PDB file of C-alpha atoms in Angstrom:
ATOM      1  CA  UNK A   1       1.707 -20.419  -6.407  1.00  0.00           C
ATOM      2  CA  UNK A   2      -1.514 -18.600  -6.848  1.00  0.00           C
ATOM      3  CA  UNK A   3      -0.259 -15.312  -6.123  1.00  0.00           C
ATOM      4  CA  UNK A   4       2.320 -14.950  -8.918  1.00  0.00           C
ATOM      5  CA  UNK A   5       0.048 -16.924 -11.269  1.00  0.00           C
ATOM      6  CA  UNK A   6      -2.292 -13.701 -10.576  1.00  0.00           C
ATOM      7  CA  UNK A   7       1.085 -11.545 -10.933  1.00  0.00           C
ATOM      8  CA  UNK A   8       1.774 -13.067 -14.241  1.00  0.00           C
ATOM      9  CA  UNK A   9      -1.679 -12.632 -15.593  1.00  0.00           C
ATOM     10  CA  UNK A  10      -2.320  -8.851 -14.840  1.00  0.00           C
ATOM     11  CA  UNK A  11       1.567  -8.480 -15.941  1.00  0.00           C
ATOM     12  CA  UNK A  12       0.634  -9.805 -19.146  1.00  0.00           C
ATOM     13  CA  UNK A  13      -2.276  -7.921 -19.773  1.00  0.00           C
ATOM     14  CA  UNK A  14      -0.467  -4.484 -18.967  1.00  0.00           C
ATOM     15  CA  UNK A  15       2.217  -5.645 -21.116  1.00  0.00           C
ATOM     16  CA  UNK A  16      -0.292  -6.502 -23.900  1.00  0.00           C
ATOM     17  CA  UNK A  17      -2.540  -3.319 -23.374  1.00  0.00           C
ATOM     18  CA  UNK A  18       0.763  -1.329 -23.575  1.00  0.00           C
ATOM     19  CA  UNK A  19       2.097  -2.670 -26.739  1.00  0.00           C
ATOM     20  CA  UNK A  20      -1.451  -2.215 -28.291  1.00  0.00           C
ATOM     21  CA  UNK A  21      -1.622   1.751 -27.435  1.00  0.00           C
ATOM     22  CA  UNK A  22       1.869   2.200 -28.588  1.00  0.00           C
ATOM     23  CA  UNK A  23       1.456   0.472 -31.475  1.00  0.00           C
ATOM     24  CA  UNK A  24      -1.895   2.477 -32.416  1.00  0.00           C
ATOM     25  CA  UNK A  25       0.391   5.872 -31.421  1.00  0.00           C
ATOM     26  CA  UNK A  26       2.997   4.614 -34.240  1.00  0.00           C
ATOM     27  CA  UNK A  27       0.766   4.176 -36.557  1.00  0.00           C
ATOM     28  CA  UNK A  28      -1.067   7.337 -36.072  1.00  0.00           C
ATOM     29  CA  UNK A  29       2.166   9.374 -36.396  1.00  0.00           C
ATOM     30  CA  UNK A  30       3.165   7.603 -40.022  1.00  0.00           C
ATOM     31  CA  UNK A  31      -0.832   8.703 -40.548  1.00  0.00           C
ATOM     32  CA  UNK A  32      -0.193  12.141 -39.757  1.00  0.00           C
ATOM     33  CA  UNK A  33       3.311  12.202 -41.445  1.00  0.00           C
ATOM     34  CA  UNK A  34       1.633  10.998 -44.345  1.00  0.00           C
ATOM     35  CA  UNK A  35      -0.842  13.608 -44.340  1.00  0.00           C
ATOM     36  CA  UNK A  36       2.261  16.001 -43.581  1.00  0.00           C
ATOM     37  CA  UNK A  37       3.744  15.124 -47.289  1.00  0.00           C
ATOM     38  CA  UNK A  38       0.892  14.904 -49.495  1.00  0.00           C
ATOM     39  CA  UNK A  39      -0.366  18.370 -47.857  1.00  0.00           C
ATOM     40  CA  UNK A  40       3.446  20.373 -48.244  1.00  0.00           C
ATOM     41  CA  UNK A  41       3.978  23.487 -50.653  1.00  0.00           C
ATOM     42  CA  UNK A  42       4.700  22.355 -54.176  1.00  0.00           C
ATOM     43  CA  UNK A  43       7.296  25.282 -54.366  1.00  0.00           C
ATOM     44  CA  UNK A  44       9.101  24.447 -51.436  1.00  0.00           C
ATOM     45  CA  UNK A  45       8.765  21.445 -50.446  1.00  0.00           C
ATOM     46  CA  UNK A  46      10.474  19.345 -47.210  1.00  0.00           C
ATOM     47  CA  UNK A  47      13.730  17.804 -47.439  1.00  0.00           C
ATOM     48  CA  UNK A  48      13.570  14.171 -47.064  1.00  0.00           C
ATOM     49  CA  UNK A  49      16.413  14.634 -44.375  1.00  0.00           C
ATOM     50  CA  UNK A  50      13.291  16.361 -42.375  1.00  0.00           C
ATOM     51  CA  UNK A  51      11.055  13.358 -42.792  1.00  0.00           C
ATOM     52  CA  UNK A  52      13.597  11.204 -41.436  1.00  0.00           C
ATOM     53  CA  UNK A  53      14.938  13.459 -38.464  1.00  0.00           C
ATOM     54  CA  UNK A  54      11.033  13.271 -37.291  1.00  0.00           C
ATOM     55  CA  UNK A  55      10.825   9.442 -37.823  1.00  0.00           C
ATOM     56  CA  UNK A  56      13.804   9.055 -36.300  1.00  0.00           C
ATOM     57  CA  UNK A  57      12.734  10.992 -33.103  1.00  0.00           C
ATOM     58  CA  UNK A  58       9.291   9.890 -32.530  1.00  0.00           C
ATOM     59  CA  UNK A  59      11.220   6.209 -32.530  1.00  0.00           C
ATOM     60  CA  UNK A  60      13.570   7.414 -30.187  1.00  0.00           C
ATOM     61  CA  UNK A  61      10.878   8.570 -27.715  1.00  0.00           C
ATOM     62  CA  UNK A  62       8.818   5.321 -28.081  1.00  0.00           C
ATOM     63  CA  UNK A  63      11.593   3.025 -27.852  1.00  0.00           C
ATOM     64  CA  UNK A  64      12.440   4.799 -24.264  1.00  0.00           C
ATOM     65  CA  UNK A  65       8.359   4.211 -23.364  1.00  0.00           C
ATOM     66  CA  UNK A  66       9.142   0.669 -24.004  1.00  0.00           C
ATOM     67  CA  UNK A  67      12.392   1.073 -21.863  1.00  0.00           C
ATOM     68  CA  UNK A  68      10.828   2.860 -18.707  1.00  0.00           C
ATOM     69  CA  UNK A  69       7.448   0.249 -18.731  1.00  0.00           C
ATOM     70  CA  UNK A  70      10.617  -2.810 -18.777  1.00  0.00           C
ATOM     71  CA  UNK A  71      12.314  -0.920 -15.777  1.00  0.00           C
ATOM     72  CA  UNK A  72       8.847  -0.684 -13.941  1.00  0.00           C
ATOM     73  CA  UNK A  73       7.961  -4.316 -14.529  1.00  0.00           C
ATOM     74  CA  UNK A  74      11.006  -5.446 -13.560  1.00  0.00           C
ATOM     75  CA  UNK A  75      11.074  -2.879  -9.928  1.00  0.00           C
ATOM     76  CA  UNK A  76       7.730  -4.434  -9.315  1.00  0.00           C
ATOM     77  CA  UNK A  77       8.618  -7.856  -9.786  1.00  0.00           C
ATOM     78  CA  UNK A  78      11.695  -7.479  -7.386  1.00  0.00           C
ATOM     79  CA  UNK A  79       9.668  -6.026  -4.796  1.00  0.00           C
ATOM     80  CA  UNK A  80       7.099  -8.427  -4.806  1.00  0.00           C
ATOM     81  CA  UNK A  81       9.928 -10.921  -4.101  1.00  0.00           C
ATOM     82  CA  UNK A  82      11.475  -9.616  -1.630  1.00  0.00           C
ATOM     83  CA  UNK A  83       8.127  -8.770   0.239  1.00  0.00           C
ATOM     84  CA  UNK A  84       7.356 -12.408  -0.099  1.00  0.00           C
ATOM     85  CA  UNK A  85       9.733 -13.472   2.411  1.00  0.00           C
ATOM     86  CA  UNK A  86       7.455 -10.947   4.779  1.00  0.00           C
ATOM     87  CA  UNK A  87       4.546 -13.718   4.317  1.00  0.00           C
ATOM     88  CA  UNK A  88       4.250 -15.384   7.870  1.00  0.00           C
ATOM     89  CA  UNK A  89       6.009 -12.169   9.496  1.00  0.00           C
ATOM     90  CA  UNK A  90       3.921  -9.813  12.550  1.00  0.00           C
ATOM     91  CA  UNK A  91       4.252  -6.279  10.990  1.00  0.00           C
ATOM     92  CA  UNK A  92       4.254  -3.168  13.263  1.00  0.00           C
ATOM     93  CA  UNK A  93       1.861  -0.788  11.571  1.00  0.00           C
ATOM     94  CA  UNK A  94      -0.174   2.467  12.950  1.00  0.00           C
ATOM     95  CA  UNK A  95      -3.355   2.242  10.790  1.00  0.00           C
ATOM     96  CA  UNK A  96      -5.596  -0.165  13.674  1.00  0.00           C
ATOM     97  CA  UNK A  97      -6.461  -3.912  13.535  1.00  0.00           C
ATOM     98  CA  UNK A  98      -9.094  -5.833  12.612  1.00  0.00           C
ATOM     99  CA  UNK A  99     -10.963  -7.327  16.224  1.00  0.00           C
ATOM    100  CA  UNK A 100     -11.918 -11.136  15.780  1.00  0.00           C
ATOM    101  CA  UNK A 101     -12.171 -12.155  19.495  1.00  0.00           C
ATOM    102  CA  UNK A 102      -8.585 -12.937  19.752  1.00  0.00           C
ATOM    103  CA  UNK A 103      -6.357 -10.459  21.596  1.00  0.00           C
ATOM    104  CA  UNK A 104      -4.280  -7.687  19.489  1.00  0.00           C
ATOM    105  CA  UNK A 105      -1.007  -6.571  20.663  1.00  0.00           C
ATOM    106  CA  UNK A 106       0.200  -3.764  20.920  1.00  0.00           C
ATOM    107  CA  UNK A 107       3.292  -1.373  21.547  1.00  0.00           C
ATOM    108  CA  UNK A 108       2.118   1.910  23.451  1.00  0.00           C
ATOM    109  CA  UNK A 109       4.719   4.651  23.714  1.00  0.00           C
ATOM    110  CA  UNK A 110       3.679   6.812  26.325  1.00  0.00           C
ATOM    111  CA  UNK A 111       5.547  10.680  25.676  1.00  0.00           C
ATOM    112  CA  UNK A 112       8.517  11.637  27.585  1.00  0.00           C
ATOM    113  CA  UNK A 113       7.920  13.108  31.284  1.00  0.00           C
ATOM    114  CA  UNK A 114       4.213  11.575  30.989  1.00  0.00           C
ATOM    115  CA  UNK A 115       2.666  10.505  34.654  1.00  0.00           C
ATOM    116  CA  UNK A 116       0.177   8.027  33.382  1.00  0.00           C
ATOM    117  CA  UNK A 117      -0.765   6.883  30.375  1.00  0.00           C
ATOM    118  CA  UNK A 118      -4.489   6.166  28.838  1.00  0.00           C
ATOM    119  CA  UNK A 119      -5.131   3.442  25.676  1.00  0.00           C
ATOM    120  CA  UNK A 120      -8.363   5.251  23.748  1.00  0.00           C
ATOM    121  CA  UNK A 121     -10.028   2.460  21.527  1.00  0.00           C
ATOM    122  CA  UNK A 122     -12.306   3.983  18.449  1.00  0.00           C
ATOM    123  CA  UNK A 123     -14.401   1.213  16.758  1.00  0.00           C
ATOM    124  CA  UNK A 124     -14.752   1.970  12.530  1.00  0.00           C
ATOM    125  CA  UNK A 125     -17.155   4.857  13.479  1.00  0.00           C
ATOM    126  CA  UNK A 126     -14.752   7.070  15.388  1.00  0.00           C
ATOM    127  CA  UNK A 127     -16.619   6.160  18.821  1.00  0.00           C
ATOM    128  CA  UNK A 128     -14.839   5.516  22.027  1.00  0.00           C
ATOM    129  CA  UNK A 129     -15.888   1.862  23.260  1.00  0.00           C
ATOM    130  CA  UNK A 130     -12.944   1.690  25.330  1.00  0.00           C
ATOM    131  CA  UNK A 131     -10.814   3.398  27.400  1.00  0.00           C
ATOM    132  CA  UNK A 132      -7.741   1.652  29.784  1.00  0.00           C
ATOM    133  CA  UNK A 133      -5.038   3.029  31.872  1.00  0.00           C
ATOM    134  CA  UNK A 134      -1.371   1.232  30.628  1.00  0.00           C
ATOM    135  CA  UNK A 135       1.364   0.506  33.709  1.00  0.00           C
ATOM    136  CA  UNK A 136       4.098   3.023  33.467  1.00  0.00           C
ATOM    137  CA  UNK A 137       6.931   1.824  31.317  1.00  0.00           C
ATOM    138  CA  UNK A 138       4.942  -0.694  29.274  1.00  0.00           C
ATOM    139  CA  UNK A 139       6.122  -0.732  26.134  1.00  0.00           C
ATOM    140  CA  UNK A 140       3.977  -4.198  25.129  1.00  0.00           C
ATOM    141  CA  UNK A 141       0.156  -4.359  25.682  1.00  0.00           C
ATOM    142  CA  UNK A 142      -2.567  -6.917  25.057  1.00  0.00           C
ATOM    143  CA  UNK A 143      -5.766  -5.355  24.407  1.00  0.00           C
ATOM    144  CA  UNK A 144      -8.637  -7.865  24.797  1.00  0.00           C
ATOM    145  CA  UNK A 145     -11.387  -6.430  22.707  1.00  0.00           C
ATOM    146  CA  UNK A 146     -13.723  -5.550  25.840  1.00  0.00           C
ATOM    147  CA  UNK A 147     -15.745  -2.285  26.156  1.00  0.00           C
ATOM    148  CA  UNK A 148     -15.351  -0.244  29.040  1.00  0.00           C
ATOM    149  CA  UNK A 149     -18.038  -2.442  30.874  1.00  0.00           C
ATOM    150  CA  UNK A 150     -16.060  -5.337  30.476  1.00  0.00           C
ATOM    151  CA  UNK A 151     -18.495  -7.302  27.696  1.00  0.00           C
ATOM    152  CA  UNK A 152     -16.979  -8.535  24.513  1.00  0.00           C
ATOM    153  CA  UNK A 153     -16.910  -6.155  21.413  1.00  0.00           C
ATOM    154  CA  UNK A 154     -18.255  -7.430  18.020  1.00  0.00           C
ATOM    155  CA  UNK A 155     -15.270  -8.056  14.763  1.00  0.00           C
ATOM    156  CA  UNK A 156     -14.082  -4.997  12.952  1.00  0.00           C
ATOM    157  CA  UNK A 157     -11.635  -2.966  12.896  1.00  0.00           C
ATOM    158  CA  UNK A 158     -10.164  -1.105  15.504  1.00  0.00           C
ATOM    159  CA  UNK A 159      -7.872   1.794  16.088  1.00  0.00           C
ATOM    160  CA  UNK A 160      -5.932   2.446  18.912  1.00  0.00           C
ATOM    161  CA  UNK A 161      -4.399   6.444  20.342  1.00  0.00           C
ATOM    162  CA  UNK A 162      -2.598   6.858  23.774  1.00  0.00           C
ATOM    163  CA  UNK A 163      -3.063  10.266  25.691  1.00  0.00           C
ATOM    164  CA  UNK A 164       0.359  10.692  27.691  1.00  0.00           C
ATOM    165  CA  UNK A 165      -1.232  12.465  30.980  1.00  0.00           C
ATOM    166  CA  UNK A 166       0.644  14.652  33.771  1.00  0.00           C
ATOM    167  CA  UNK A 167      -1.900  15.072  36.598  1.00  0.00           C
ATOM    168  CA  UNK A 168      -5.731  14.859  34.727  1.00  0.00           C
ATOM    169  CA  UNK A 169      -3.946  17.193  32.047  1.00  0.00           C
ATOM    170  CA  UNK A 170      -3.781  15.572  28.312  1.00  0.00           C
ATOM    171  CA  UNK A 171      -0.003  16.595  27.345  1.00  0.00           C
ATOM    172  CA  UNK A 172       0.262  14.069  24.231  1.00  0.00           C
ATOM    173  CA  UNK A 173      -2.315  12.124  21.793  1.00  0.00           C
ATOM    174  CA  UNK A 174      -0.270   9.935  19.263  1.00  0.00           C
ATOM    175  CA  UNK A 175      -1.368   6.546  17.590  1.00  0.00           C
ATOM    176  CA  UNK A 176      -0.625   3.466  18.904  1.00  0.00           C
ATOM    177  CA  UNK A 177       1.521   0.505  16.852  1.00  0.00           C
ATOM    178  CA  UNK A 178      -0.074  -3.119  16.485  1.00  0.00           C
ATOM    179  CA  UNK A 179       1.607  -6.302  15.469  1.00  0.00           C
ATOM    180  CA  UNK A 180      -0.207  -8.351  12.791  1.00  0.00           C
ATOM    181  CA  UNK A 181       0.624 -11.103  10.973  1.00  0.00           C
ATOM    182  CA  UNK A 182       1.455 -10.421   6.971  1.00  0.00           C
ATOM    183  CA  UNK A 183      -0.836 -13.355   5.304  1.00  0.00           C
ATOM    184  CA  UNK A 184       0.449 -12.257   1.611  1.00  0.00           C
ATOM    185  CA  UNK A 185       1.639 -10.170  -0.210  1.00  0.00           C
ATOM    186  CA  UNK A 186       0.160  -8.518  -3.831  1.00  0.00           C
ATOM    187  CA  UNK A 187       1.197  -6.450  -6.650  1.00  0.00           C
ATOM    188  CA  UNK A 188      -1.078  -3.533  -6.842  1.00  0.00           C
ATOM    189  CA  UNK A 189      -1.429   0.012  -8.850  1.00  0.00           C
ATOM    190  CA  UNK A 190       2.394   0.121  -8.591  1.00  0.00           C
ATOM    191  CA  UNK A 191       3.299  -0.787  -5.334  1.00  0.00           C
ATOM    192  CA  UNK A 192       3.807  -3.793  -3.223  1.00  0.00           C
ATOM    193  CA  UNK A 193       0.585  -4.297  -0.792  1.00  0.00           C
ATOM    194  CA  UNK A 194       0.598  -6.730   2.201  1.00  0.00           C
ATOM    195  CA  UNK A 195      -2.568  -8.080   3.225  1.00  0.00           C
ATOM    196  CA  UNK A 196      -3.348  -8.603   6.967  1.00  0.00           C
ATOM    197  CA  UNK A 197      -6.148  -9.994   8.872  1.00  0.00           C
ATOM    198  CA  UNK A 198      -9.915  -9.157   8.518  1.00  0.00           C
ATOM    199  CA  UNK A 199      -8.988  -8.580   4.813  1.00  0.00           C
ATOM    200  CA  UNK A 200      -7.285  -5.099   5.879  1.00  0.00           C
ATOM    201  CA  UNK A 201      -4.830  -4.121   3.110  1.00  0.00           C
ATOM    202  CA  UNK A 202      -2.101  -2.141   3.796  1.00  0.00           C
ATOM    203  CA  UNK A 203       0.676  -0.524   1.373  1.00  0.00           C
ATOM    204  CA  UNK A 204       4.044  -1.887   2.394  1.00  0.00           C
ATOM    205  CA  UNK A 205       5.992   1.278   2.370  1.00  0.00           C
ATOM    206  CA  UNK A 206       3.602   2.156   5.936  1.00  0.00           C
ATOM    207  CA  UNK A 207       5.350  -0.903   8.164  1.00  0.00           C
ATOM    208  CA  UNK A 208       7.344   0.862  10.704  1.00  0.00           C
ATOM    209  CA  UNK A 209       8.491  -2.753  11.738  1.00  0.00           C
ATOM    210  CA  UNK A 210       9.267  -6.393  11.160  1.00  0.00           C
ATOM    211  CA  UNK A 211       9.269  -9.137  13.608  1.00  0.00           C
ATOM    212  CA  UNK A 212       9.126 -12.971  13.898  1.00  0.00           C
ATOM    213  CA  UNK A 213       5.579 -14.426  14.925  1.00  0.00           C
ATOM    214  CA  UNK A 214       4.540 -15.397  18.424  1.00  0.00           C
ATOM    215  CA  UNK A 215       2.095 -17.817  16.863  1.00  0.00           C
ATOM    216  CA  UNK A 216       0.781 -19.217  13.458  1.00  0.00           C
ATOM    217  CA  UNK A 217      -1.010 -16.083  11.847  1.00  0.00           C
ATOM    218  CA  UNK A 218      -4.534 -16.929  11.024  1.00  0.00           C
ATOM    219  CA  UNK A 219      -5.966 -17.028   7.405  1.00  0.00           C
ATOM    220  CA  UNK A 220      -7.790 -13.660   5.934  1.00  0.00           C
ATOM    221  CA  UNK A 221     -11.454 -13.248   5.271  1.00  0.00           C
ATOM    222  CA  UNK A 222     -12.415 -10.766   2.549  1.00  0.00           C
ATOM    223  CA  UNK A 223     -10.095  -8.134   1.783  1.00  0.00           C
ATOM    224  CA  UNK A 224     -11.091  -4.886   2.806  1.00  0.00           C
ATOM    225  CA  UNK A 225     -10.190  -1.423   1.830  1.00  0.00           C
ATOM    226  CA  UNK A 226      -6.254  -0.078   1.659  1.00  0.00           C
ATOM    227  CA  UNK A 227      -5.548   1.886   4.902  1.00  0.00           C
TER     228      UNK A 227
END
């Protein structure tokens, strides 16, 4: 599989770049403890019992390095696993969607005691190209990717608020969740990030939730940046 053959590879060069600085930082200590002896007061020098205790420490701390980078390797490993099994899966996350021409869903929650209920679309700019009023008690909404006078918008990414409205007052502005498909999943700077479409990247710690596709989630084009 390509993914863990990419896994494998970067593991193996942290591994690598991690036994090379620990091996220079031995080597520089035995330097300096060298140094330390040849340098020491004639008429009083150190016990060798010193020497030792120092040796003896510095490989304690080292050897517990070694220890900590096994424990993260391993962590990492496990969690790219188990977010494997995500791969396939519609993940509920807050951070927009990329637009492609094919409808995004989404899952408005309008704020308690709230009269009506207004979806605000923001293209990657910040601008307002859309603005729709959601059914009371709708609690699943296509959004179409149309601007307000109805024509298509172009690809991007999109991000979605609702105002929660009593009267023409604004009582509530919160984002809105969208379900996209999880195309894979990747090992990155420490943490497990899921890739989605349009190439958005998203750390996996952000889904709010998990749910089985409605239809076959559609391949990524170049990743983008982590949201």
């Amino acid at each position: 599989m390509e993914l863990n053959g990419q896994f494998s590879i970067a593991g193996s060069a942290y591994q690598s770049g991690s036994a090379q600085a620990q091996s220079t930082d031995y080597q520089t200590f035995l330097n300096m403890l060298t140094v330390q002896m040849r340098n020491q007061d004639p008429l009083n020098p150190m016990a060798a019992t010193d020497f030792a205790v120092q040796l003896a420490t510095f490989s304690s701390v080292e050897q517990q390095m070694q220890t900590n980078q096994l424990l993260s390797a391993l962590l990492s490993r496990s969690g790219l696993a188990e977010m494997g099994s995500w791969v396939g899966m519609e993940a509920r996350i807050y951070s927009g969607a990329h637009f492609d021409g094919e409808p995004i869903l989404l899952a408005p929650d309008p704020a308690l005691g709230a009269e009506r209920s207004f979806l605000v679309v923001r293209d990657s700019n910040g601008s307002v190209v859309d603005t729709q009023e959601i059914p009371s008690g709708t609690d699943s909404y296509e959004w179409a990717g149309l601007d307000e006078d109805g024509d298509p918008l172009p690809s991007g990414r999109y991000s979605f608020t609702l105002e929660s409205r009593i009267g023409d007052e604004v009582m509530d502005t919160a984002p809105v969740a969208a379900y996209l498909p999880i195309i894979e999943a990747r090992a990155e700077d420490g943490m497990v990030v899921l890739v989605l479409p349009g190439g958005m990247l998203v750390d996996s710690a952000t889904i709010s939730g998990l749910r089985q596709p409605r239809t076959a989630p559609q391949p990524a084009t170049v990743p983008g940046m982590l949201y």
